[in-house]
Coordinates of N, CA, C and O in Angstrom, one line a residue:
X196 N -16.4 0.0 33.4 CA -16.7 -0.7 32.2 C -16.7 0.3 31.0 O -17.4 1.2 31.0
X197 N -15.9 0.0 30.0 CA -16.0 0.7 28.6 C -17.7 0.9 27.9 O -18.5 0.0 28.0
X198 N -17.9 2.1 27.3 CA -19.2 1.9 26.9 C -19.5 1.4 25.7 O -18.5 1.2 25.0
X199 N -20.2 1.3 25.5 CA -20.8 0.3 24.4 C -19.8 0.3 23.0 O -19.6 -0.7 22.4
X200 N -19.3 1.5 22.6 CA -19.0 2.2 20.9 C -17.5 1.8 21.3 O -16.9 1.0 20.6
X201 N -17.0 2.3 22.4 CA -15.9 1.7 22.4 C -15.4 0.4 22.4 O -14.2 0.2 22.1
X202 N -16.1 -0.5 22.7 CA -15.8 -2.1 22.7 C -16.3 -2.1 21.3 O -15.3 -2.7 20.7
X203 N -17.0 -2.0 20.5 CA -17.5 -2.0 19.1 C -16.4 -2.0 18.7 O -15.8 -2.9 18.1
X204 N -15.7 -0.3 18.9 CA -14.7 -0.1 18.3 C -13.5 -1.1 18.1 O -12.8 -1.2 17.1
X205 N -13.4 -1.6 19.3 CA -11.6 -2.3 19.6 C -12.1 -3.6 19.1 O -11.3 -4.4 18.7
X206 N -13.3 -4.0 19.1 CA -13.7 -5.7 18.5 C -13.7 -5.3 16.7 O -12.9 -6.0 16.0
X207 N -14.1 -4.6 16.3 CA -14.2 -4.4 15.0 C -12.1 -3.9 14.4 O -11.4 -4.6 13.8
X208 N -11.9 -3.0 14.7 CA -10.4 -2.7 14.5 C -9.8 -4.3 14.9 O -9.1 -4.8 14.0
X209 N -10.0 -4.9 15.8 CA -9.1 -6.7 15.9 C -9.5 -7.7 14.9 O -8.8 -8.6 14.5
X210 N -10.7 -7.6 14.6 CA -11.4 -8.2 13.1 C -10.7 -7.5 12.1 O -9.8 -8.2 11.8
X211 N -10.7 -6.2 11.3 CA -9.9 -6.0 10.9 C -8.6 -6.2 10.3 O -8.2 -6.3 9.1
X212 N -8.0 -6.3 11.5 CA -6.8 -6.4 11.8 C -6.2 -8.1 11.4 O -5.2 -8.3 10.7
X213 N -6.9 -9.1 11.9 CA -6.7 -10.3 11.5 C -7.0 -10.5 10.2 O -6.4 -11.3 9.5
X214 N -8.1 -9.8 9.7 CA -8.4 -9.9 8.1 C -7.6 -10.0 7.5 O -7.3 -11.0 6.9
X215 N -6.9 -8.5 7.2 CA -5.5 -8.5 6.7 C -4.6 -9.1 6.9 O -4.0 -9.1 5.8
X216 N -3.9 -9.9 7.9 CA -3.0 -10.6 8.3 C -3.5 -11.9 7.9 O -2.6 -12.7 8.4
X217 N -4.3 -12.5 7.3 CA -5.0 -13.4 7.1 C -5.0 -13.5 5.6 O -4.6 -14.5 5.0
X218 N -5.3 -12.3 4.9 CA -5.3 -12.1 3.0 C -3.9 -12.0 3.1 O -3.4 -12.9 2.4
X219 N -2.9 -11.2 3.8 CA -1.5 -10.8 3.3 C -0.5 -12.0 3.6 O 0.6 -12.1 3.0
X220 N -1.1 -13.0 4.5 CA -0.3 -14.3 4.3 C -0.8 -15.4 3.2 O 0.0 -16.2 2.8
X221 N -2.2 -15.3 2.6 CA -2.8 -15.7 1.4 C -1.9 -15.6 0.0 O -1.6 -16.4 -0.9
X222 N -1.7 -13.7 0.1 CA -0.9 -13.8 -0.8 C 0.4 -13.3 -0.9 O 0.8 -12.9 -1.9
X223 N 1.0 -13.4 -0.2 CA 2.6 -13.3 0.3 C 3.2 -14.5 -0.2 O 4.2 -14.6 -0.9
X224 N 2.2 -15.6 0.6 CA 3.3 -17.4 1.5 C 4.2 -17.5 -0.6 O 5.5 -17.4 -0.8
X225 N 3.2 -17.7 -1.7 CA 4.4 -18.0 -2.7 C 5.4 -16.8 -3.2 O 6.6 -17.1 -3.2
X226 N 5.0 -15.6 -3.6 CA 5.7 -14.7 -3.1 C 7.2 -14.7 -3.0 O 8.0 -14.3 -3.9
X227 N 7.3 -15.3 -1.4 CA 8.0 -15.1 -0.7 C 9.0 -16.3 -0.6 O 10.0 -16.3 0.1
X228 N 8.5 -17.4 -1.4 CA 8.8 -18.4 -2.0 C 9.9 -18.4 -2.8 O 10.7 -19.4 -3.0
X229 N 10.0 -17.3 -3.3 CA 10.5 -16.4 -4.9 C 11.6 -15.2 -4.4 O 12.2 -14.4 -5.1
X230 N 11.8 -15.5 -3.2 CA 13.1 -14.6 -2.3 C 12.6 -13.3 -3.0 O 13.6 -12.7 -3.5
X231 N 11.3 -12.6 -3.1 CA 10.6 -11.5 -2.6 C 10.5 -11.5 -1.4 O 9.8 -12.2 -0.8
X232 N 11.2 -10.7 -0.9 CA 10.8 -10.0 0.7 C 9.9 -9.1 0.9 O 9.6 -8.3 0.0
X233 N 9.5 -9.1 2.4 CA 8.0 -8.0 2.4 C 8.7 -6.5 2.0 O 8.1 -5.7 1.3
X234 N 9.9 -6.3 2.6 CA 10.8 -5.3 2.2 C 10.7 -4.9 0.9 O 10.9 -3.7 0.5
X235 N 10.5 -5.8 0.0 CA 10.8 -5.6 -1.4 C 9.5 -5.5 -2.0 O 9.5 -5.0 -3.1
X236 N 8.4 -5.7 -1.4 CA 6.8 -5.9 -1.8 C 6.9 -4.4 -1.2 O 7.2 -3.9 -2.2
X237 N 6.9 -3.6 -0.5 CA 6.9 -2.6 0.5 C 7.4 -1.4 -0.7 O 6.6 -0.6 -1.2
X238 N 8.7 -1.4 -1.0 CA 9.4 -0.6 -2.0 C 8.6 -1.0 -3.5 O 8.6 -0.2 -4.4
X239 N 8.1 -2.2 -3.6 CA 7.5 -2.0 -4.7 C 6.2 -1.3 -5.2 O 5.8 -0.8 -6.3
X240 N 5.5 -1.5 -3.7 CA 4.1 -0.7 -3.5 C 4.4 0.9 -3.4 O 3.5 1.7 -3.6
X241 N 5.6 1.4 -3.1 CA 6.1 2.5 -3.1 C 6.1 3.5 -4.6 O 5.5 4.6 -5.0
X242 N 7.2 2.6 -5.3 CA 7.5 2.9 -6.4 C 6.4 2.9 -7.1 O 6.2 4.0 -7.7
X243 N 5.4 2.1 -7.2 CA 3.9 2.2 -7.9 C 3.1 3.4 -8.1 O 2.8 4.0 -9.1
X244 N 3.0 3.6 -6.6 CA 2.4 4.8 -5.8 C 3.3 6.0 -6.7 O 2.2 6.5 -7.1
X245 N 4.0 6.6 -7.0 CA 4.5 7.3 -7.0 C 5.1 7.1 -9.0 O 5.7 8.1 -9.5
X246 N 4.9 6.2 -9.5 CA 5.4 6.0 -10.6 C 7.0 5.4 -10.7 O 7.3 4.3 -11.1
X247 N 7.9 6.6 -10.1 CA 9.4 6.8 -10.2 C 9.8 7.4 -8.9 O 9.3 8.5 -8.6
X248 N 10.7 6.9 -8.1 CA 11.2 7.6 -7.4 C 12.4 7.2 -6.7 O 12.6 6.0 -6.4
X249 N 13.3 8.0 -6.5 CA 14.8 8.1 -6.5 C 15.3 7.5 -5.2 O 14.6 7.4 -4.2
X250 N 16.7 7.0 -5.4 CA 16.7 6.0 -4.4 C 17.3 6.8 -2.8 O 17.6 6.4 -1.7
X251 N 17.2 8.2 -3.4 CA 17.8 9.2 -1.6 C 16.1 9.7 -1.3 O 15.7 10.2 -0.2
X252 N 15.4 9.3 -2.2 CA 13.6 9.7 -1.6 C 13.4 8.0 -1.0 O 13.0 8.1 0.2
X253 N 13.4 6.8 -1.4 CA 13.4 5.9 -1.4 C 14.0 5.6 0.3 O 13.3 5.2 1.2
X254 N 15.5 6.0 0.5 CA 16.3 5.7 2.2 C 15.5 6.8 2.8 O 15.6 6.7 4.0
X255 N 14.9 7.6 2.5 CA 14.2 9.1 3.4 C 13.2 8.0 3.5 O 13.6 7.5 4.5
X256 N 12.4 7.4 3.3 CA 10.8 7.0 3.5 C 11.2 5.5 4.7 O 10.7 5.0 5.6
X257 N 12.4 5.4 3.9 CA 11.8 3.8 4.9 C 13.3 4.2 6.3 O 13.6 3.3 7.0
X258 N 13.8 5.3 6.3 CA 14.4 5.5 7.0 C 16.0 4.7 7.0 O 16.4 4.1 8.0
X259 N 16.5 4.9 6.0 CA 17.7 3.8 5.8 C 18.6 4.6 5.1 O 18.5 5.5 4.2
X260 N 19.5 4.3 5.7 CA 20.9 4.7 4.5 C 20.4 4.7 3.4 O 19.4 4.1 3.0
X261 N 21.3 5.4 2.7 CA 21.5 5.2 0.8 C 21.9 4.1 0.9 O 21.2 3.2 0.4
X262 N 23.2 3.8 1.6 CA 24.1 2.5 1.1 C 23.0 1.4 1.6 O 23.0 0.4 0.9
X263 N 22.4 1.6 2.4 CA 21.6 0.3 2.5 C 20.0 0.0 1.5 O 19.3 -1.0 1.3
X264 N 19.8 1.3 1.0 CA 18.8 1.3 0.1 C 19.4 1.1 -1.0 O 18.8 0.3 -1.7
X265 N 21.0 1.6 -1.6 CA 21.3 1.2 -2.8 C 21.3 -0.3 -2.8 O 21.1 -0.8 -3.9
X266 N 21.5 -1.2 -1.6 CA 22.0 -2.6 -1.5 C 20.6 -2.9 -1.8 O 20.6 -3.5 -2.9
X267 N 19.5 -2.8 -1.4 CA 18.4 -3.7 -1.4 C 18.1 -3.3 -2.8 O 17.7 -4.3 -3.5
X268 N 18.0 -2.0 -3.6 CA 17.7 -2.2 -4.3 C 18.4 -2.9 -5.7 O 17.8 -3.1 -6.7
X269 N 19.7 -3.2 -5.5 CA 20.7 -3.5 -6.4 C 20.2 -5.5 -6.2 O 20.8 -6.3 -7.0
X270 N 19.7 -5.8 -5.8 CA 18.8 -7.1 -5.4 C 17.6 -7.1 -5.8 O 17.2 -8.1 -6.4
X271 N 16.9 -6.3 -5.6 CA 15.7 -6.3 -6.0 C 16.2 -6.1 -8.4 O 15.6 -6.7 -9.3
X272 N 17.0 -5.3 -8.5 CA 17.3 -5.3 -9.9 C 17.3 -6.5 -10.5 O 16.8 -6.7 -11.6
X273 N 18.0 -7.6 -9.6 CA 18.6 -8.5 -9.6 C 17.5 -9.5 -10.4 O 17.3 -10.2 -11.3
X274 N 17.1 -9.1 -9.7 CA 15.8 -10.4 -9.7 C 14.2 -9.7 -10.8 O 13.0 -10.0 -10.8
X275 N 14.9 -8.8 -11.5 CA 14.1 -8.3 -12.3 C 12.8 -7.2 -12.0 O 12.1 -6.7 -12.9
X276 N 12.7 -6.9 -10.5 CA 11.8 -6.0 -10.0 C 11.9 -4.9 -9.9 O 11.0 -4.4 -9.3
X277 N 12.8 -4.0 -10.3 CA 12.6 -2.9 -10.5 C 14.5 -2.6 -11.4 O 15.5 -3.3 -11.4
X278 N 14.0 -1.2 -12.2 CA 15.3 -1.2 -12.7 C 15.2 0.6 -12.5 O 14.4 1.5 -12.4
X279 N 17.2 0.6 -12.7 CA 17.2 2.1 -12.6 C 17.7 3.0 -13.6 O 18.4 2.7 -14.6
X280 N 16.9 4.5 -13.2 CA 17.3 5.0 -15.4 C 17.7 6.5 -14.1 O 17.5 6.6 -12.9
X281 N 18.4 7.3 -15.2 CA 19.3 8.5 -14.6 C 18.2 9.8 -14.5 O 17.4 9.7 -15.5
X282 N 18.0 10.6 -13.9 CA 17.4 12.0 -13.7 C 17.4 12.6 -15.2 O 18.5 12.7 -15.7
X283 N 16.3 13.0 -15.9 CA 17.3 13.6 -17.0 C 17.5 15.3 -16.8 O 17.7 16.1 -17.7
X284 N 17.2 15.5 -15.5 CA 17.6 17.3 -15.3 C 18.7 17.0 -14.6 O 19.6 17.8 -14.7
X285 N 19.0 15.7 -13.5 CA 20.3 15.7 -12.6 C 20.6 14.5 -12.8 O 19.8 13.6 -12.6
X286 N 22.1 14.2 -13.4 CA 22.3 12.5 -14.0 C 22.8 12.2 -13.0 O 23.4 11.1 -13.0
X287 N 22.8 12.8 -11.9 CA 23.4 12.4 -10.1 C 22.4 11.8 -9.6 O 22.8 11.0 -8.7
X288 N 21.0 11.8 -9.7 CA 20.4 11.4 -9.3 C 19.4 10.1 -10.1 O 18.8 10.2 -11.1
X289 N 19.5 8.9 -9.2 CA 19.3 7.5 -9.8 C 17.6 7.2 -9.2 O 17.4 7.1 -8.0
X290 N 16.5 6.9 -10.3 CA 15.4 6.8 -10.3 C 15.2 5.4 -10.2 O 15.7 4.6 -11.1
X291 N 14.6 5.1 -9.3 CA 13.7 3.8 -9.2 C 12.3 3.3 -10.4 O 11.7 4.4 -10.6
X292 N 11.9 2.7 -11.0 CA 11.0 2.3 -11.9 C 10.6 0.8 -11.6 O 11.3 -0.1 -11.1
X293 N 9.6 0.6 -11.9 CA 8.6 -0.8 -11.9 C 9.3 -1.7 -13.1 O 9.5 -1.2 -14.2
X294 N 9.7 -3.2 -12.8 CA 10.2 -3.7 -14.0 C 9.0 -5.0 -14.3 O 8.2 -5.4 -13.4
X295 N 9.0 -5.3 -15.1 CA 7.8 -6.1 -15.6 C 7.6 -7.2 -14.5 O 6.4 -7.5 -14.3
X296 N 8.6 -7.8 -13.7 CA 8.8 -8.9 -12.7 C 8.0 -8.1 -11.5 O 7.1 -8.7 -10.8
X297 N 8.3 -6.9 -11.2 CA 8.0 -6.2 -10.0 C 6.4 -6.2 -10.2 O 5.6 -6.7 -9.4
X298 N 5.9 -5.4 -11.5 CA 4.4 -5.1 -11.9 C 3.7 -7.0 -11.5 O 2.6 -7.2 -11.0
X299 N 4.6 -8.1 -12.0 CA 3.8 -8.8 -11.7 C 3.9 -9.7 -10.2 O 3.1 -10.6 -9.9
X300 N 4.8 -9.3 -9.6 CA 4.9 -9.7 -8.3 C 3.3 -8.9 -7.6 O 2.4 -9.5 -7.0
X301 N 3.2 -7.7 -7.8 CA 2.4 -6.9 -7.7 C 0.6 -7.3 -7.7 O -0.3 -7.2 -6.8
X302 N 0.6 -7.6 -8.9 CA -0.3 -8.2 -9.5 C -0.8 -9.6 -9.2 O -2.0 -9.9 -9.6
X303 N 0.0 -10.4 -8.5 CA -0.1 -11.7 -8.4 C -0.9 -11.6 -6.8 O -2.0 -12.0 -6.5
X304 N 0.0 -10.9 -5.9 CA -1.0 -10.3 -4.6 C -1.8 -9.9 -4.4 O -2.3 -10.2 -3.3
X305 N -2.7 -8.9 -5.5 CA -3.6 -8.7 -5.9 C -4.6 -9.3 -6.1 O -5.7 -9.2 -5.6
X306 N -4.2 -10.6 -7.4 CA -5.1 -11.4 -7.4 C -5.4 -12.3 -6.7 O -6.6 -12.7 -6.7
X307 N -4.5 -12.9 -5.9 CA -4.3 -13.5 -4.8 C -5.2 -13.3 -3.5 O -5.8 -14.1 -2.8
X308 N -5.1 -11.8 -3.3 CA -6.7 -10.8 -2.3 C -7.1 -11.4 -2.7 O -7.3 -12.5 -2.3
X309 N -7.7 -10.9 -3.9 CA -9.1 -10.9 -4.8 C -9.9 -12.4 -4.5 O -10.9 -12.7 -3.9
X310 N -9.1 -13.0 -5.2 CA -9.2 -14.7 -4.9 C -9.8 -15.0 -3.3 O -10.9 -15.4 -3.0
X311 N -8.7 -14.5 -2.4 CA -9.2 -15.0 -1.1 C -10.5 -14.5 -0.6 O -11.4 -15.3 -0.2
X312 N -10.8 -13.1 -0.5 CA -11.5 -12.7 -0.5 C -13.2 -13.1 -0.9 O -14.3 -13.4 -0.3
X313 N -12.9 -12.9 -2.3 CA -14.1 -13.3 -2.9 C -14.5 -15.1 -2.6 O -15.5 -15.4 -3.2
X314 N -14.0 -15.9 -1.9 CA -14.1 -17.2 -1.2 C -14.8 -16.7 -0.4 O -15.9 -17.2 -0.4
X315 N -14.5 -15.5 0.7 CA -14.5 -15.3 1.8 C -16.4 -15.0 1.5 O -17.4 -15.6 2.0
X316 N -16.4 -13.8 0.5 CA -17.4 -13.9 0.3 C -18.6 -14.2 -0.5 O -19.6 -13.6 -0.6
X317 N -18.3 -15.5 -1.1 CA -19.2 -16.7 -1.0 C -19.6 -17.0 -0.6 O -20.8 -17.2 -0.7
X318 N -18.7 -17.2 0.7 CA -19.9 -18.2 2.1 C -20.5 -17.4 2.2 O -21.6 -18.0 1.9
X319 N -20.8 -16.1 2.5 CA -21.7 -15.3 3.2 C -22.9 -15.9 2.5 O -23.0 -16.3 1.4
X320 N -24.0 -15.7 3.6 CA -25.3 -16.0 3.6 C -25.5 -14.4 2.8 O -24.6 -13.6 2.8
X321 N -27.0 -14.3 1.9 CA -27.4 -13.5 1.4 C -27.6 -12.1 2.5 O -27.4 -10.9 2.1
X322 N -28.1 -12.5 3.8 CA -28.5 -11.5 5.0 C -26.8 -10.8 5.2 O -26.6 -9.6 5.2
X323 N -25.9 -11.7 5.3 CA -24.9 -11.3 5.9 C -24.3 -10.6 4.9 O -23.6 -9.7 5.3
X324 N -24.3 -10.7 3.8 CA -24.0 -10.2 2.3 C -24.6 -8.4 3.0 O -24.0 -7.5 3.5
X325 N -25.8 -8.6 2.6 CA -26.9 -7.2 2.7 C -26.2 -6.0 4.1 O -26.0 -4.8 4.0
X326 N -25.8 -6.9 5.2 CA -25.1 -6.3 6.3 C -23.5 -5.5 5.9 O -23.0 -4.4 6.0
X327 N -23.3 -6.5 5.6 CA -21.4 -6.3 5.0 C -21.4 -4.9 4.0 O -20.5 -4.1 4.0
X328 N -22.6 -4.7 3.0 CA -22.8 -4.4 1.7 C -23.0 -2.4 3.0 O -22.3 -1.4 3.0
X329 N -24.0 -2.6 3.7 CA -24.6 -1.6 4.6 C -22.9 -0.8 5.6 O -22.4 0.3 5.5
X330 N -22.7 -1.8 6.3 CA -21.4 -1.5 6.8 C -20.4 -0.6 6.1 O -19.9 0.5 6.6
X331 N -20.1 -1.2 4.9 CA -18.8 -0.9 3.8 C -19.6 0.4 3.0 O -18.9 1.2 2.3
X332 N -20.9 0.7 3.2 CA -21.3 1.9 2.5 C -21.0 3.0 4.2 O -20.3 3.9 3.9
X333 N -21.3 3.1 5.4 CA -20.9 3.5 6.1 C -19.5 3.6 6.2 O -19.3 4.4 7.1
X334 N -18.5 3.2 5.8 CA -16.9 3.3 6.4 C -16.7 4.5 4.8 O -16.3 5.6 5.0
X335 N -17.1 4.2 3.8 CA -17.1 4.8 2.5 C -17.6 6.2 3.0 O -16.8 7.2 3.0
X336 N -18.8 6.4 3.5 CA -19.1 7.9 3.8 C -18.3 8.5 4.9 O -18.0 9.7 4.8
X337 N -17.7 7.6 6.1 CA -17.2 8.4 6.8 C -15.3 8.6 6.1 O -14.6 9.5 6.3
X338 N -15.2 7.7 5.6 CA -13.7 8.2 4.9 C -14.2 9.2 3.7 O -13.1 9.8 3.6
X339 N -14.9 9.7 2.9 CA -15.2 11.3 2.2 C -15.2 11.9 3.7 O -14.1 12.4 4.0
X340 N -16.2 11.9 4.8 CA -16.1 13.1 5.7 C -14.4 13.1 5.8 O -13.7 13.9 5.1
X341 N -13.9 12.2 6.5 CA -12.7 12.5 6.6 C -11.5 13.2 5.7 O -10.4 13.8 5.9
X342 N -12.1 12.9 4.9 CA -11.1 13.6 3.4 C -11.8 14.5 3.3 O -11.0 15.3 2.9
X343 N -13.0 15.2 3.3 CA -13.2 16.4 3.2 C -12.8 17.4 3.9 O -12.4 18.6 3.6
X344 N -13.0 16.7 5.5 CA -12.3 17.7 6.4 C -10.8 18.0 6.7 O -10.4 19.0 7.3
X345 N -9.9 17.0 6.2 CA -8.7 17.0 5.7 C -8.2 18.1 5.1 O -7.3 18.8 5.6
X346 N -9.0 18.3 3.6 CA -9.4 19.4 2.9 C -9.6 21.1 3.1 O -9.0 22.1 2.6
X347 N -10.6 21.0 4.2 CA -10.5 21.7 4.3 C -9.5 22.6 5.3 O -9.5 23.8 5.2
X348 N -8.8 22.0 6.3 CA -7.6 22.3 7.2 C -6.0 22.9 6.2 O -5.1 23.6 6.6
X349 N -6.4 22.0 4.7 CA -5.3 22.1 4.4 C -4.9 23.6 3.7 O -5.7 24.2 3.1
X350 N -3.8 24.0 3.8 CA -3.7 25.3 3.3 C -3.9 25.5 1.6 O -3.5 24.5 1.0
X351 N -4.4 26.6 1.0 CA -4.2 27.1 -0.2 C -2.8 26.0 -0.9 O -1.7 26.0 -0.3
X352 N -3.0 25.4 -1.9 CA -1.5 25.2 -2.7 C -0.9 26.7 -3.8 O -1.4 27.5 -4.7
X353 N 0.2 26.6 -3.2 CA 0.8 27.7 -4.4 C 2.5 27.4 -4.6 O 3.2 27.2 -3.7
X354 N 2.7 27.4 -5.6 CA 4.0 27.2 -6.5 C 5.0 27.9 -5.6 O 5.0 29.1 -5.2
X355 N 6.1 26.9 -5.2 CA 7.0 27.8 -4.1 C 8.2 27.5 -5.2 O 9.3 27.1 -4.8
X356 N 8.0 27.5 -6.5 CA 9.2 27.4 -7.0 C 9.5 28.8 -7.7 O 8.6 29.6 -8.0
X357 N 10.7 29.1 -7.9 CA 11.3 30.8 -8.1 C 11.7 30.5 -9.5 O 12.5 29.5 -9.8
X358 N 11.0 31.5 -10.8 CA 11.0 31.8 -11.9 C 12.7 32.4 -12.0 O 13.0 33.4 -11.3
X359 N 13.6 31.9 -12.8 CA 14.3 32.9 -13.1 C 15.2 33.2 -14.3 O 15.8 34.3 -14.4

């Protein structure tokens, strides 16, 4: 029989786990309505993250051809979610950017969470509130430990670029 922390563990990670799959079809279902694909929610959460990024960094991440990243994203243009502007140190190379449609595709999922969520916790009883509140301050301390110790494994940064 597994001991006690381990079944905690795999019951809590499957709660989890349905959570999300639960908010992400909340705010996806219209979405997706809108011939946004998760593909395209995916590259947009990318592009976000990152501000700007080029469409041969873009097939490196998700593991795709150029030609098939140029395709997806020449669709996603299409439809107003993202647009492309030229390198201005290499005009070879074609930068991905957030287009107002993309920020609000973005945004609408967001609020969309927010919304479900905060339903979610409504119901909660004031005790279950106090528990949830106790929990979420424990996952908070152990992701700093984790990011600290991350930290510290990681090597010195130093400029590997050559002055010349």
């Amino acid at each position: 029989m597994k001991p006690k922390r381990d079944l905690l563990l795999t019951e809590i990670a499957e709660r989890m786990a349905a959570m999300r799959s639960s908010a992400r079809q909340a705010g996806f279902r219209h979405l997706l309505g809108q011939s946004i694909s998760l593909t395209h929610l995916h590259i947009l959460d990318l592009v976000r993250s990152k501000a700007s990024m080029s469409i041969g960094e873009l097939a490196r991440t998700l593991d795709i051809s150029l030609a098939s990243a140029t395709g997806v994203v020449s669709r996603m243009e299409e439809r107003g979610l993202v647009h492309r502007t030229r390198d201005a140190a290499d005009r070879r190379v074609v930068n991905l950017e957030l287009a107002n449609g993309g920020d609000a595709a973005l945004e609408e999922i967001e609020g969309r969470g927010q919304e479900y969520f905060g339903g979610l916790l409504r119901s909660l009883t004031v005790r279950d509130l106090e528990h949830l509140r106790s929990g979420l301050a424990a996952l908070q301390r152990a992701s700093q430990r984790v990011r600290d110790d991350a930290a510290e494994l990681r090597p010195p940064r130093t400029d590997q670029r050559m002055i010349t």
